[in-house]
Amino acid sequence: MAGRVAGRLGAASAPATSTPIDELRRRVEDIDMDAEPLGGQRVLEEIDRLFLQEAVWFHHPDYLAHLNCPVDVNAVAAETALAAVNTSVDTYDQSRIATLIERKLIDWTTGKIGFPQGDGVFTSGGTQSNMQALFLAREAALHGFSGRQRSERQSRLVILTSEESHFSVDKSALLLGLADDAVVTVRSDVEGRLDPAALEESLKGALNAGKVPMAISATAGTTDRGMIDPLPDIARIAERYDIWFHADAAYGGALLLSPTRRDLLSGIERARSVTVDFHKGFFQPVSSSALLLRDPRDFRLGTWHADYLNPEESDEPNQVDKSLQTTRRFDALKLFATLRGTGADALGRAVDRVVDLAHEVHEVVEKHPDLRLVSGSDLSTVVFRWQPEGVTDVDADALVAPIRRHFQEAGSLLVAKTVIANRPCLKLTLLNPGAELDRIAERLEEIAATAARMHEHTTRPTPTYEESLNETK
Ligand SMILES: *Cc1c(COP(=O)(O)O)cnc(C)c1O
């Protein structure tokens, strides 16, 4: 299998194929899951044909869409080991050394954040890390209340976050049983960073309306624009009003290792909880993320005990006490392998490389006569539109989805789209340290040429009756 995968990885000439979804659907539908087993050898062939041949390749330099990264090879080796052993890091008796290794990696991460007494746990992703942070924040806000008083207080809880924060904050509010209007959206400045004055205003408004602010959720690296909220200002406000400060650094956490940009995260050490996704800027295979807490006692706000598993009197280090999951992957081994085998300095340089590259691409877009840069980025996204002089906003809007779809269907270039200030935009997310400026500039030319063709096609005047008669002759 390793040989086949290596062959496919090396041979990938595009980030995806052009096989249409109907054909893919048919191939999957045609498989009879109850048929006679193929045996080990033939199933590998089937996986090769069915999956690898049609995979989306994040390591390909023309994959420029979402927050997916090429992976560190040492982590891939570790992935094989942890899957084969099938360790579950829930209780100590099931994992032993694995629990201690996970704790070591958590300590390493809290050390980088600046939580000297901190603790944490690996999770399945930023979505779960955010959810757990907000769960603990809810429990902190409801601590000491029970029964009807607890329900009444819960109905008044609010989370303050910027309009550019990740949708998992909204989703968490729903799952946590908060009121429909529990997420208070705070205005961002024009660049896309939460505005501290607006935060304080919203906070006062919520308090005056009888709400109980349970958390301020800041974003260190927004998913669309890669902007880092002003963490020290937010920390100051959270401290003054004594509100749980969560920092969602799912994307920006990678700067913890940057040799030149670590200062962009200053203030993160004043958060009470932090989300870091290792499967973004730490080049780890999916999944690998963590929730880190400044004060380890905060985990007790959400611990359950089961007699068969982790009874209250257990003196063993049971990671399940800190997790929303029970059976849980030993993802920490992958980060261990990367840090020991490749090293934190190399990761930090790779992160800097993609951020530098994004800034260079911003310049290319700004100089291009037909492209417009919509936003800068503290990290590695490029948000732009095709809109030459004289093309209206509405016409340019209408092209965003078709441009993306055109390349998506060909499989030749994968870009994303999003909406900034109510206008659709194209988005590149650069997380491949092997990507090169010249190649990206060429892809931008292709995008511009395709857009121009599409625009010409859609705005060509409709032929007169006589002209159309002539055409059909
Ligand atoms: C990616 C991202 C998330 C979600 O993380 P997953 O690992 O995809 O669950 C949360 N917040 C931000 C800012 C992100 O960029």
PDB file of C-alpha atoms in Angstrom, residues 138-158 178-179 210-214:
ATOM      1  CA  ARG A 138     -20.779  27.706  30.218  1.00  0.00           C
ATOM      2  CA  GLU A 139     -20.164  25.471  33.225  1.00  0.00           C
ATOM      3  CA  ALA A 140     -18.022  28.175  34.830  1.00  0.00           C
ATOM      4  CA  ALA A 141     -20.833  30.694  34.316  1.00  0.00           C
ATOM      5  CA  LEU A 142     -23.417  28.291  35.787  1.00  0.00           C
ATOM      6  CA  HIS A 143     -21.238  27.072  38.634  1.00  0.00           C
ATOM      7  CA  GLY A 144     -23.136  27.072  41.919  1.00  0.00           C
ATOM      8  CA  PHE A 145     -26.567  27.261  40.270  1.00  0.00           C
ATOM      9  CA  SER A 146     -28.907  24.296  40.037  1.00  0.00           C
ATOM     10  CA  GLY A 147     -32.423  23.353  39.011  1.00  0.00           C
ATOM     11  CA  ARG A 148     -34.671  26.143  37.858  1.00  0.00           C
ATOM     12  CA  GLN A 149     -32.108  28.837  38.704  1.00  0.00           C
ATOM     13  CA  ARG A 150     -29.585  27.147  36.465  1.00  0.00           C
ATOM     14  CA  SER A 151     -32.017  26.937  33.526  1.00  0.00           C
ATOM     15  CA  GLU A 152     -33.046  30.536  34.016  1.00  0.00           C
ATOM     16  CA  ARG A 153     -29.418  31.704  34.062  1.00  0.00           C
ATOM     17  CA  GLN A 154     -28.545  29.499  31.088  1.00  0.00           C
ATOM     18  CA  SER A 155     -31.248  31.215  29.046  1.00  0.00           C
ATOM     19  CA  ARG A 156     -29.469  34.544  29.629  1.00  0.00           C
ATOM     20  CA  LEU A 157     -25.933  33.437  28.702  1.00  0.00           C
ATOM     21  CA  VAL A 158     -24.227  35.128  25.767  1.00  0.00           C
ATOM     22  CA  LEU A 178     -28.100  28.519  24.721  1.00  0.00           C
ATOM     23  CA  ALA A 179     -30.793  30.919  23.587  1.00  0.00           C
ATOM     24  CA  GLY A 210     -29.879  41.465  31.699  1.00  0.00           C
ATOM     25  CA  LYS A 211     -27.684  38.986  29.838  1.00  0.00           C
ATOM     26  CA  VAL A 212     -24.834  37.019  31.428  1.00  0.00           C
ATOM     27  CA  PRO A 213     -21.723  37.152  29.212  1.00  0.00           C
ATOM     28  CA  MET A 214     -20.161  33.690  29.568  1.00  0.00           C
TER      29      MET A 214
END
